[in-house]
PDB file of C-alpha atoms and ligand atoms in Angstrom:
ATOM      1  CA  UNK A   1    -132.081 168.035 -83.647  1.00 69.00           C
ATOM      2  CA  UNK A   2    -132.187 169.596 -80.160  1.00 75.00           C
ATOM      3  CA  UNK A   3    -130.527 167.284 -77.660  1.00 85.00           C
ATOM      4  CA  UNK A   4    -130.852 169.307 -74.460  1.00 93.00           C
ATOM      5  CA  UNK A   5    -133.791 167.233 -73.329  1.00 97.00           C
ATOM      6  CA  UNK A   6    -134.123 163.526 -74.071  1.00 97.00           C
ATOM      7  CA  UNK A   7    -136.682 160.988 -72.884  1.00 98.00           C
ATOM      8  CA  UNK A   8    -134.732 158.210 -71.158  1.00 98.00           C
ATOM      9  CA  UNK A   9    -136.394 154.804 -70.816  1.00 98.00           C
ATOM     10  CA  UNK A  10    -135.156 151.743 -68.948  1.00 97.00           C
ATOM     11  CA  UNK A  11    -136.600 148.306 -69.777  1.00 96.00           C
ATOM     12  CA  UNK A  12    -136.339 146.163 -66.645  1.00 92.00           C
ATOM     13  CA  UNK A  13    -137.587 142.728 -65.640  1.00 85.00           C
ATOM     14  CA  UNK A  14    -140.382 144.136 -63.466  1.00 87.00           C
ATOM     15  CA  UNK A  15    -140.958 147.664 -64.766  1.00 93.00           C
ATOM     16  CA  UNK A  16    -140.416 149.920 -67.760  1.00 97.00           C
ATOM     17  CA  UNK A  17    -139.502 153.375 -66.452  1.00 97.00           C
ATOM     18  CA  UNK A  18    -139.076 156.720 -68.148  1.00 98.00           C
ATOM     19  CA  UNK A  19    -138.446 160.391 -67.451  1.00 98.00           C
ATOM     20  CA  UNK A  20    -137.326 163.441 -69.374  1.00 98.00           C
ATOM     21  CA  UNK A  21    -133.658 164.162 -68.706  1.00 98.00           C
ATOM     22  CA  UNK A  22    -131.758 167.424 -68.925  1.00 97.00           C
ATOM     23  CA  UNK A  23    -128.654 166.164 -70.732  1.00 96.00           C
ATOM     24  CA  UNK A  24    -126.584 169.181 -69.633  1.00 95.00           C
ATOM     25  CA  UNK A  25    -126.659 168.267 -65.941  1.00 95.00           C
ATOM     26  CA  UNK A  26    -128.177 164.765 -65.831  1.00 96.00           C
ATOM     27  CA  UNK A  27    -131.159 165.872 -63.753  1.00 96.00           C
ATOM     28  CA  UNK A  28    -134.650 164.493 -64.251  1.00 97.00           C
ATOM     29  CA  UNK A  29    -136.997 167.226 -65.441  1.00 97.00           C
ATOM     30  CA  UNK A  30    -140.082 165.149 -64.607  1.00 97.00           C
ATOM     31  CA  UNK A  31    -141.127 162.499 -62.120  1.00 97.00           C
ATOM     32  CA  UNK A  32    -140.304 158.941 -63.192  1.00 96.00           C
ATOM     33  CA  UNK A  33    -143.236 157.203 -64.841  1.00 98.00           C
ATOM     34  CA  UNK A  34    -143.299 153.426 -64.407  1.00 97.00           C
ATOM     35  CA  UNK A  35    -145.435 150.780 -66.047  1.00 98.00           C
ATOM     36  CA  UNK A  36    -145.111 147.108 -65.003  1.00 96.00           C
ATOM     37  CA  UNK A  37    -143.287 145.045 -67.629  1.00 94.00           C
ATOM     38  CA  UNK A  38    -145.980 143.157 -69.586  1.00 94.00           C
ATOM     39  CA  UNK A  39    -146.000 139.357 -69.352  1.00 91.00           C
ATOM     40  CA  UNK A  40    -144.974 137.806 -71.630  1.00 91.00           C
ATOM     41  CA  UNK A  41    -142.513 140.654 -72.317  1.00 93.00           C
ATOM     42  CA  UNK A  42    -142.543 140.341 -76.101  1.00 95.00           C
ATOM     43  CA  UNK A  43    -141.105 143.147 -78.282  1.00 97.00           C
ATOM     44  CA  UNK A  44    -144.566 144.269 -79.438  1.00 96.00           C
ATOM     45  CA  UNK A  45    -145.995 144.314 -75.899  1.00 96.00           C
ATOM     46  CA  UNK A  46    -143.028 146.354 -74.616  1.00 97.00           C
ATOM     47  CA  UNK A  47    -143.269 148.682 -77.643  1.00 98.00           C
ATOM     48  CA  UNK A  48    -146.876 149.423 -76.618  1.00 98.00           C
ATOM     49  CA  UNK A  49    -145.720 150.244 -73.083  1.00 98.00           C
ATOM     50  CA  UNK A  50    -143.038 152.567 -74.462  1.00 98.00           C
ATOM     51  CA  UNK A  51    -145.713 154.279 -76.541  1.00 98.00           C
ATOM     52  CA  UNK A  52    -147.774 154.821 -73.364  1.00 98.00           C
ATOM     53  CA  UNK A  53    -144.760 156.421 -71.662  1.00 98.00           C
ATOM     54  CA  UNK A  54    -144.226 158.688 -74.688  1.00 98.00           C
ATOM     55  CA  UNK A  55    -147.913 159.672 -74.640  1.00 98.00           C
ATOM     56  CA  UNK A  56    -147.787 160.283 -70.885  1.00 98.00           C
ATOM     57  CA  UNK A  57    -145.067 162.897 -71.421  1.00 98.00           C
ATOM     58  CA  UNK A  58    -146.664 164.145 -74.645  1.00 98.00           C
ATOM     59  CA  UNK A  59    -143.180 163.656 -76.112  1.00 98.00           C
ATOM     60  CA  UNK A  60    -142.028 164.043 -79.720  1.00 96.00           C
ATOM     61  CA  UNK A  61    -138.256 164.495 -79.247  1.00 96.00           C
ATOM     62  CA  UNK A  62    -135.352 162.017 -79.160  1.00 97.00           C
ATOM     63  CA  UNK A  63    -135.556 158.891 -76.996  1.00 98.00           C
ATOM     64  CA  UNK A  64    -132.853 156.701 -75.471  1.00 98.00           C
ATOM     65  CA  UNK A  65    -133.714 153.184 -74.299  1.00 98.00           C
ATOM     66  CA  UNK A  66    -131.701 150.794 -72.127  1.00 98.00           C
ATOM     67  CA  UNK A  67    -132.324 147.114 -72.959  1.00 98.00           C
ATOM     68  CA  UNK A  68    -131.162 144.134 -70.822  1.00 97.00           C
ATOM     69  CA  UNK A  69    -129.193 142.340 -73.543  1.00 97.00           C
ATOM     70  CA  UNK A  70    -126.657 142.827 -76.323  1.00 98.00           C
ATOM     71  CA  UNK A  71    -127.543 145.628 -78.751  1.00 98.00           C
ATOM     72  CA  UNK A  72    -125.508 145.966 -81.928  1.00 97.00           C
ATOM     73  CA  UNK A  73    -126.379 149.098 -83.884  1.00 95.00           C
ATOM     74  CA  UNK A  74    -129.964 149.025 -82.612  1.00 97.00           C
ATOM     75  CA  UNK A  75    -130.456 145.282 -83.127  1.00 98.00           C
ATOM     76  CA  UNK A  76    -131.047 142.992 -80.139  1.00 98.00           C
ATOM     77  CA  UNK A  77    -128.685 140.016 -80.243  1.00 98.00           C
ATOM     78  CA  UNK A  78    -129.402 138.335 -76.897  1.00 97.00           C
ATOM     79  CA  UNK A  79    -132.258 138.122 -74.400  1.00 94.00           C
ATOM     80  CA  UNK A  80    -130.841 136.299 -71.351  1.00 88.00           C
ATOM     81  CA  UNK A  81    -133.770 137.097 -69.049  1.00 87.00           C
ATOM     82  CA  UNK A  82    -136.416 138.037 -71.633  1.00 89.00           C
ATOM     83  CA  UNK A  83    -138.580 136.363 -74.262  1.00 90.00           C
ATOM     84  CA  UNK A  84    -136.353 134.917 -77.024  1.00 91.00           C
ATOM     85  CA  UNK A  85    -138.471 136.644 -79.692  1.00 95.00           C
ATOM     86  CA  UNK A  86    -136.335 139.796 -79.094  1.00 97.00           C
ATOM     87  CA  UNK A  87    -133.318 138.234 -80.778  1.00 98.00           C
ATOM     88  CA  UNK A  88    -132.404 139.873 -84.111  1.00 98.00           C
ATOM     89  CA  UNK A  89    -135.191 142.490 -83.877  1.00 98.00           C
ATOM     90  CA  UNK A  90    -134.192 145.983 -84.978  1.00 98.00           C
ATOM     91  CA  UNK A  91    -135.342 147.830 -81.863  1.00 98.00           C
ATOM     92  CA  UNK A  92    -134.378 151.315 -83.070  1.00 98.00           C
ATOM     93  CA  UNK A  93    -136.791 150.747 -85.963  1.00 98.00           C
ATOM     94  CA  UNK A  94    -139.539 148.999 -83.983  1.00 98.00           C
ATOM     95  CA  UNK A  95    -139.717 151.669 -81.257  1.00 98.00           C
ATOM     96  CA  UNK A  96    -139.396 154.524 -83.803  1.00 98.00           C
ATOM     97  CA  UNK A  97    -142.363 153.068 -85.658  1.00 98.00           C
ATOM     98  CA  UNK A  98    -144.580 152.831 -82.567  1.00 97.00           C
ATOM     99  CA  UNK A  99    -143.568 156.205 -81.067  1.00 98.00           C
ATOM    100  CA  UNK A 100    -142.917 158.249 -84.251  1.00 97.00           C
ATOM    101  CA  UNK A 101    -139.758 159.524 -82.516  1.00 97.00           C
ATOM    102  CA  UNK A 102    -136.045 159.043 -83.161  1.00 97.00           C
ATOM    103  CA  UNK A 103    -134.956 156.179 -80.886  1.00 97.00           C
ATOM    104  CA  UNK A 104    -131.547 154.798 -79.890  1.00 98.00           C
ATOM    105  CA  UNK A 105    -131.507 151.547 -77.961  1.00 98.00           C
ATOM    106  CA  UNK A 106    -128.376 150.471 -76.050  1.00 98.00           C
ATOM    107  CA  UNK A 107    -127.446 147.768 -73.560  1.00 98.00           C
ATOM    108  CA  UNK A 108    -128.738 148.714 -70.077  1.00 97.00           C
ATOM    109  CA  UNK A 109    -125.353 148.366 -68.342  1.00 97.00           C
ATOM    110  CA  UNK A 110    -123.717 150.517 -71.027  1.00 97.00           C
ATOM    111  CA  UNK A 111    -126.435 153.122 -70.415  1.00 97.00           C
ATOM    112  CA  UNK A 112    -126.040 153.026 -66.614  1.00 96.00           C
ATOM    113  CA  UNK A 113    -122.269 153.328 -67.043  1.00 96.00           C
ATOM    114  CA  UNK A 114    -122.561 156.324 -69.338  1.00 96.00           C
ATOM    115  CA  UNK A 115    -124.759 158.030 -66.728  1.00 96.00           C
ATOM    116  CA  UNK A 116    -122.427 157.235 -63.830  1.00 96.00           C
ATOM    117  CA  UNK A 117    -119.286 158.322 -65.707  1.00 96.00           C
ATOM    118  CA  UNK A 118    -120.832 161.617 -66.746  1.00 95.00           C
ATOM    119  CA  UNK A 119    -122.769 162.613 -63.633  1.00 96.00           C
ATOM    120  CA  UNK A 120    -122.318 159.975 -60.921  1.00 96.00           C
ATOM    121  CA  UNK A 121    -119.657 158.021 -59.025  1.00 96.00           C
ATOM    122  CA  UNK A 122    -117.262 157.760 -61.980  1.00 97.00           C
ATOM    123  CA  UNK A 123    -117.366 161.449 -62.916  1.00 96.00           C
ATOM    124  CA  UNK A 124    -113.972 162.700 -64.071  1.00 95.00           C
ATOM    125  CA  UNK A 125    -112.223 159.340 -63.419  1.00 96.00           C
ATOM    126  CA  UNK A 126    -109.744 158.615 -66.216  1.00 94.00           C
ATOM    127  CA  UNK A 127    -108.418 155.194 -65.183  1.00 96.00           C
ATOM    128  CA  UNK A 128    -109.947 151.782 -65.899  1.00 98.00           C
ATOM    129  CA  UNK A 129    -113.412 151.604 -64.360  1.00 98.00           C
ATOM    130  CA  UNK A 130    -115.530 148.461 -64.178  1.00 98.00           C
ATOM    131  CA  UNK A 131    -119.217 148.996 -63.458  1.00 97.00           C
ATOM    132  CA  UNK A 132    -121.282 145.967 -62.492  1.00 97.00           C
ATOM    133  CA  UNK A 133    -125.061 146.254 -62.275  1.00 96.00           C
ATOM    134  CA  UNK A 134    -126.492 143.740 -59.830  1.00 96.00           C
ATOM    135  CA  UNK A 135    -130.141 142.887 -60.377  1.00 93.00           C
ATOM    136  CA  UNK A 136    -131.950 140.100 -62.227  1.00 91.00           C
ATOM    137  CA  UNK A 137    -128.712 139.594 -64.143  1.00 94.00           C
ATOM    138  CA  UNK A 138    -125.154 140.890 -63.857  1.00 97.00           C
ATOM    139  CA  UNK A 139    -124.551 143.735 -66.295  1.00 97.00           C
ATOM    140  CA  UNK A 140    -120.998 144.863 -66.970  1.00 98.00           C
ATOM    141  CA  UNK A 141    -119.295 147.773 -68.659  1.00 98.00           C
ATOM    142  CA  UNK A 142    -115.709 149.033 -68.541  1.00 98.00           C
ATOM    143  CA  UNK A 143    -114.329 152.480 -69.301  1.00 97.00           C
ATOM    144  CA  UNK A 144    -110.860 153.791 -69.917  1.00 96.00           C
ATOM    145  CA  UNK A 145    -110.308 157.544 -70.245  1.00 95.00           C
ATOM    146  CA  UNK A 146    -114.096 157.757 -70.030  1.00 93.00           C
ATOM    147  CA  UNK A 147    -114.670 155.664 -73.201  1.00 94.00           C
ATOM    148  CA  UNK A 148    -116.452 152.318 -73.237  1.00 94.00           C
ATOM    149  CA  UNK A 149    -116.434 149.178 -75.332  1.00 93.00           C
ATOM    150  CA  UNK A 150    -120.125 148.245 -75.753  1.00 96.00           C
ATOM    151  CA  UNK A 151    -121.739 144.912 -74.820  1.00 97.00           C
ATOM    152  CA  UNK A 152    -119.046 143.427 -72.621  1.00 96.00           C
ATOM    153  CA  UNK A 153    -121.366 140.716 -71.233  1.00 98.00           C
ATOM    154  CA  UNK A 154    -118.958 139.662 -68.493  1.00 98.00           C
ATOM    155  CA  UNK A 155    -121.908 138.648 -66.327  1.00 98.00           C
ATOM    156  CA  UNK A 156    -121.869 135.371 -68.229  1.00 98.00           C
ATOM    157  CA  UNK A 157    -118.319 134.214 -67.482  1.00 98.00           C
ATOM    158  CA  UNK A 158    -118.231 130.764 -65.916  1.00 97.00           C
ATOM    159  CA  UNK A 159    -117.984 130.461 -62.135  1.00 96.00           C
ATOM    160  CA  UNK A 160    -117.971 126.900 -60.759  1.00 95.00           C
ATOM    161  CA  UNK A 161    -118.898 125.772 -64.275  1.00 95.00           C
ATOM    162  CA  UNK A 162    -122.054 127.908 -64.393  1.00 94.00           C
ATOM    163  CA  UNK A 163    -123.167 131.234 -65.773  1.00 97.00           C
ATOM    164  CA  UNK A 164    -121.879 133.741 -63.161  1.00 98.00           C
ATOM    165  CA  UNK A 165    -125.153 135.662 -62.993  1.00 97.00           C
ATOM    166  CA  UNK A 166    -126.985 132.511 -61.897  1.00 97.00           C
ATOM    167  CA  UNK A 167    -124.620 132.397 -58.894  1.00 98.00           C
ATOM    168  CA  UNK A 168    -123.873 136.000 -57.970  1.00 98.00           C
ATOM    169  CA  UNK A 169    -126.769 138.232 -59.105  1.00 97.00           C
ATOM    170  CA  UNK A 170    -129.369 139.704 -56.761  1.00 95.00           C
ATOM    171  CA  UNK A 171    -131.904 137.300 -58.278  1.00 94.00           C
ATOM    172  CA  UNK A 172    -129.600 134.382 -57.306  1.00 97.00           C
ATOM    173  CA  UNK A 173    -129.398 135.726 -53.722  1.00 97.00           C
ATOM    174  CA  UNK A 174    -133.192 135.745 -53.525  1.00 96.00           C
ATOM    175  CA  UNK A 175    -133.716 132.428 -55.361  1.00 97.00           C
ATOM    176  CA  UNK A 176    -131.195 130.600 -53.146  1.00 97.00           C
ATOM    177  CA  UNK A 177    -132.513 132.379 -50.041  1.00 98.00           C
ATOM    178  CA  UNK A 178    -129.031 133.159 -48.702  1.00 98.00           C
ATOM    179  CA  UNK A 179    -127.876 135.897 -46.312  1.00 97.00           C
ATOM    180  CA  UNK A 180    -126.198 139.059 -47.533  1.00 97.00           C
ATOM    181  CA  UNK A 181    -122.952 137.795 -45.994  1.00 97.00           C
ATOM    182  CA  UNK A 182    -123.078 134.529 -47.926  1.00 98.00           C
ATOM    183  CA  UNK A 183    -124.014 136.336 -51.100  1.00 98.00           C
ATOM    184  CA  UNK A 184    -121.190 138.866 -50.555  1.00 98.00           C
ATOM    185  CA  UNK A 185    -118.794 135.895 -50.557  1.00 98.00           C
ATOM    186  CA  UNK A 186    -120.140 134.754 -53.938  1.00 98.00           C
ATOM    187  CA  UNK A 187    -120.052 138.253 -55.366  1.00 98.00           C
ATOM    188  CA  UNK A 188    -116.506 138.664 -54.056  1.00 98.00           C
ATOM    189  CA  UNK A 189    -115.448 135.557 -56.000  1.00 98.00           C
ATOM    190  CA  UNK A 190    -117.009 137.083 -59.093  1.00 98.00           C
ATOM    191  CA  UNK A 191    -115.235 140.421 -58.611  1.00 98.00           C
ATOM    192  CA  UNK A 192    -111.904 138.693 -57.998  1.00 98.00           C
ATOM    193  CA  UNK A 193    -112.255 136.843 -61.342  1.00 98.00           C
ATOM    194  CA  UNK A 194    -113.113 140.120 -63.044  1.00 98.00           C
ATOM    195  CA  UNK A 195    -110.095 141.774 -61.449  1.00 98.00           C
ATOM    196  CA  UNK A 196    -107.811 139.020 -62.722  1.00 97.00           C
ATOM    197  CA  UNK A 197    -109.192 139.524 -66.234  1.00 96.00           C
ATOM    198  CA  UNK A 198    -109.501 143.321 -66.432  1.00 97.00           C
ATOM    199  CA  UNK A 199    -107.415 144.936 -63.684  1.00 98.00           C
ATOM    200  CA  UNK A 200    -109.747 147.863 -63.028  1.00 98.00           C
ATOM    201  CA  UNK A 201    -108.604 150.805 -60.871  1.00 98.00           C
ATOM    202  CA  UNK A 202    -112.132 151.411 -59.641  1.00 98.00           C
ATOM    203  CA  UNK A 203    -115.240 149.195 -59.412  1.00 98.00           C
ATOM    204  CA  UNK A 204    -118.685 150.804 -59.280  1.00 97.00           C
ATOM    205  CA  UNK A 205    -121.678 148.722 -58.191  1.00 97.00           C
ATOM    206  CA  UNK A 206    -124.990 149.699 -59.774  1.00 95.00           C
ATOM    207  CA  UNK A 207    -128.432 148.159 -60.250  1.00 92.00           C
ATOM    208  CA  UNK A 208    -131.007 147.366 -57.552  1.00 87.00           C
ATOM    209  CA  UNK A 209    -128.375 146.087 -55.084  1.00 88.00           C
ATOM    210  CA  UNK A 210    -126.569 149.455 -55.084  1.00 86.00           C
ATOM    211  CA  UNK A 211    -129.297 150.716 -52.722  1.00 88.00           C
ATOM    212  CA  UNK A 212    -128.205 148.077 -50.191  1.00 93.00           C
ATOM    213  CA  UNK A 213    -124.467 148.751 -50.543  1.00 94.00           C
ATOM    214  CA  UNK A 214    -123.828 148.922 -46.772  1.00 95.00           C
ATOM    215  CA  UNK A 215    -124.910 145.264 -46.489  1.00 96.00           C
ATOM    216  CA  UNK A 216    -122.106 143.930 -48.674  1.00 97.00           C
ATOM    217  CA  UNK A 217    -119.541 146.481 -49.901  1.00 97.00           C
ATOM    218  CA  UNK A 218    -117.748 146.599 -46.499  1.00 97.00           C
ATOM    219  CA  UNK A 219    -117.366 142.792 -46.685  1.00 98.00           C
ATOM    220  CA  UNK A 220    -115.624 142.735 -50.079  1.00 98.00           C
ATOM    221  CA  UNK A 221    -111.904 142.082 -50.449  1.00 98.00           C
ATOM    222  CA  UNK A 222    -110.679 143.404 -53.794  1.00 98.00           C
ATOM    223  CA  UNK A 223    -107.554 145.084 -55.132  1.00 98.00           C
ATOM    224  CA  UNK A 224    -109.524 147.968 -56.622  1.00 98.00           C
ATOM    225  CA  UNK A 225    -111.645 150.371 -54.598  1.00 97.00           C
ATOM    226  CA  UNK A 226    -115.344 149.436 -54.720  1.00 98.00           C
ATOM    227  CA  UNK A 227    -117.977 152.181 -54.478  1.00 97.00           C
ATOM    228  CA  UNK A 228    -121.741 152.254 -55.054  1.00 96.00           C
ATOM    229  CA  UNK A 229    -123.275 153.991 -58.048  1.00 96.00           C
ATOM    230  CA  UNK A 230    -124.695 157.341 -57.023  1.00 94.00           C
ATOM    231  CA  UNK A 231    -127.534 157.783 -59.516  1.00 93.00           C
ATOM    232  CA  UNK A 232    -129.273 154.671 -58.070  1.00 82.00           C
ATOM    233  CA  UNK A 233    -132.738 154.165 -59.525  1.00 77.00           C
ATOM    234  CA  UNK A 234    -132.238 156.911 -62.030  1.00 91.00           C
ATOM    235  CA  UNK A 235    -128.964 155.675 -63.573  1.00 91.00           C
ATOM    236  CA  UNK A 236    -130.671 153.616 -66.283  1.00 94.00           C
ATOM    237  CA  UNK A 237    -132.923 156.477 -67.372  1.00 97.00           C
ATOM    238  CA  UNK A 238    -130.232 159.162 -67.254  1.00 97.00           C
ATOM    239  CA  UNK A 239    -127.729 156.886 -68.969  1.00 96.00           C
ATOM    240  CA  UNK A 240    -130.174 155.929 -71.736  1.00 98.00           C
ATOM    241  CA  UNK A 241    -130.711 159.637 -72.425  1.00 97.00           C
ATOM    242  CA  UNK A 242    -126.947 160.289 -72.456  1.00 96.00           C
ATOM    243  CA  UNK A 243    -126.386 157.321 -74.793  1.00 95.00           C
ATOM    244  CA  UNK A 244    -129.046 158.696 -77.132  1.00 96.00           C
ATOM    245  CA  UNK A 245    -127.314 162.081 -77.142  1.00 95.00           C
ATOM    246  CA  UNK A 246    -123.998 160.392 -77.962  1.00 92.00           C
ATOM    247  CA  UNK A 247    -125.380 158.220 -80.782  1.00 91.00           C
ATOM    248  CA  UNK A 248    -127.491 161.045 -82.252  1.00 86.00           C
ATOM    249  CA  UNK A 249    -124.277 162.997 -82.744  1.00 84.00           C
ATOM    250  CA  UNK A 250    -122.630 160.044 -84.526  1.00 80.00           C
ATOM    251  CA  UNK A 251    -125.567 159.515 -86.936  1.00 78.00           C
TER     252      UNK A 251
HETATM  253  C1  BGC B 301    -127.560 140.545 -69.966  1.00 82.29           C
HETATM  254  C2  BGC B 301    -126.859 141.869 -70.097  1.00 82.29           C
HETATM  255  C3  BGC B 301    -127.513 142.900 -69.195  1.00 82.29           C
HETATM  256  C4  BGC B 301    -127.586 142.393 -67.771  1.00 82.29           C
HETATM  257  C5  BGC B 301    -128.314 143.362 -66.857  1.00 82.29           C
HETATM  258  C6  BGC B 301    -127.600 140.140 -68.510  1.00 82.29           C
HETATM  259  O1  BGC B 301    -128.291 138.931 -68.385  1.00 82.29           O
HETATM  260  O2  BGC B 301    -126.901 139.535 -70.713  1.00 82.29           O
HETATM  261  O3  BGC B 301    -126.888 142.308 -71.422  1.00 82.29           O
HETATM  262  O4  BGC B 301    -126.783 144.108 -69.246  1.00 82.29           O
HETATM  263  O5  BGC B 301    -128.248 141.142 -67.728  1.00 82.29           O
HETATM  264  O6  BGC B 301    -129.628 143.562 -67.255  1.00 82.29           O
END
């Protein structure tokens, strides 16, 4: 199978986005194509949207998909901010059936991390890197010598007795209607806990909030250096394509 070009797709809370990625240099070969996430976002409804994206690009090659929950060998195991009907669905199979293409589905933070480590802010960094995606939830992934352990799910550690992402995600900032400064304080608490558990050398902030990095990164007090992700909006798509390339080679 040719893996120079892969269709990367990112399933998000508000939109499902895709583009064809050149896996040699991580550049998008097409414009991003975005379709609003259907409501309710059931597996079948999202599969139809993915099919529309595939048809839009007239695509019949390999596909990588980033999904906002735990994915074990193509099977969804959690759905923190999605319809619970995703749990235990074999998404590699479901999306392959609707698109007639070879599909690899991975956790969205794992995908974003793979993109950033290969082509973005973490490129060439060999130490321990923690990447946190800040959006509807808190996605986490850690790398050492460029290798990751999948599905870390550290966005759900307890902070003040509650799920951390309900306190320190971008959605929590909006829901609680707090200033960036107040939110930065919450996020700082979260990062300090993560530092005590993982001792990263470098922390990369991705997800929607990475576009607003100047509003909170200068306020953070951490041991490790904190930098924004550099692939921004495209990290999920590029990373999903890179994850597909990686898993295609293992098959
Ligand atoms: C999910 C993670 C996901 C993150 C970002 C969390 O709620 O549990 O799997 O990576 O949101 O979408």
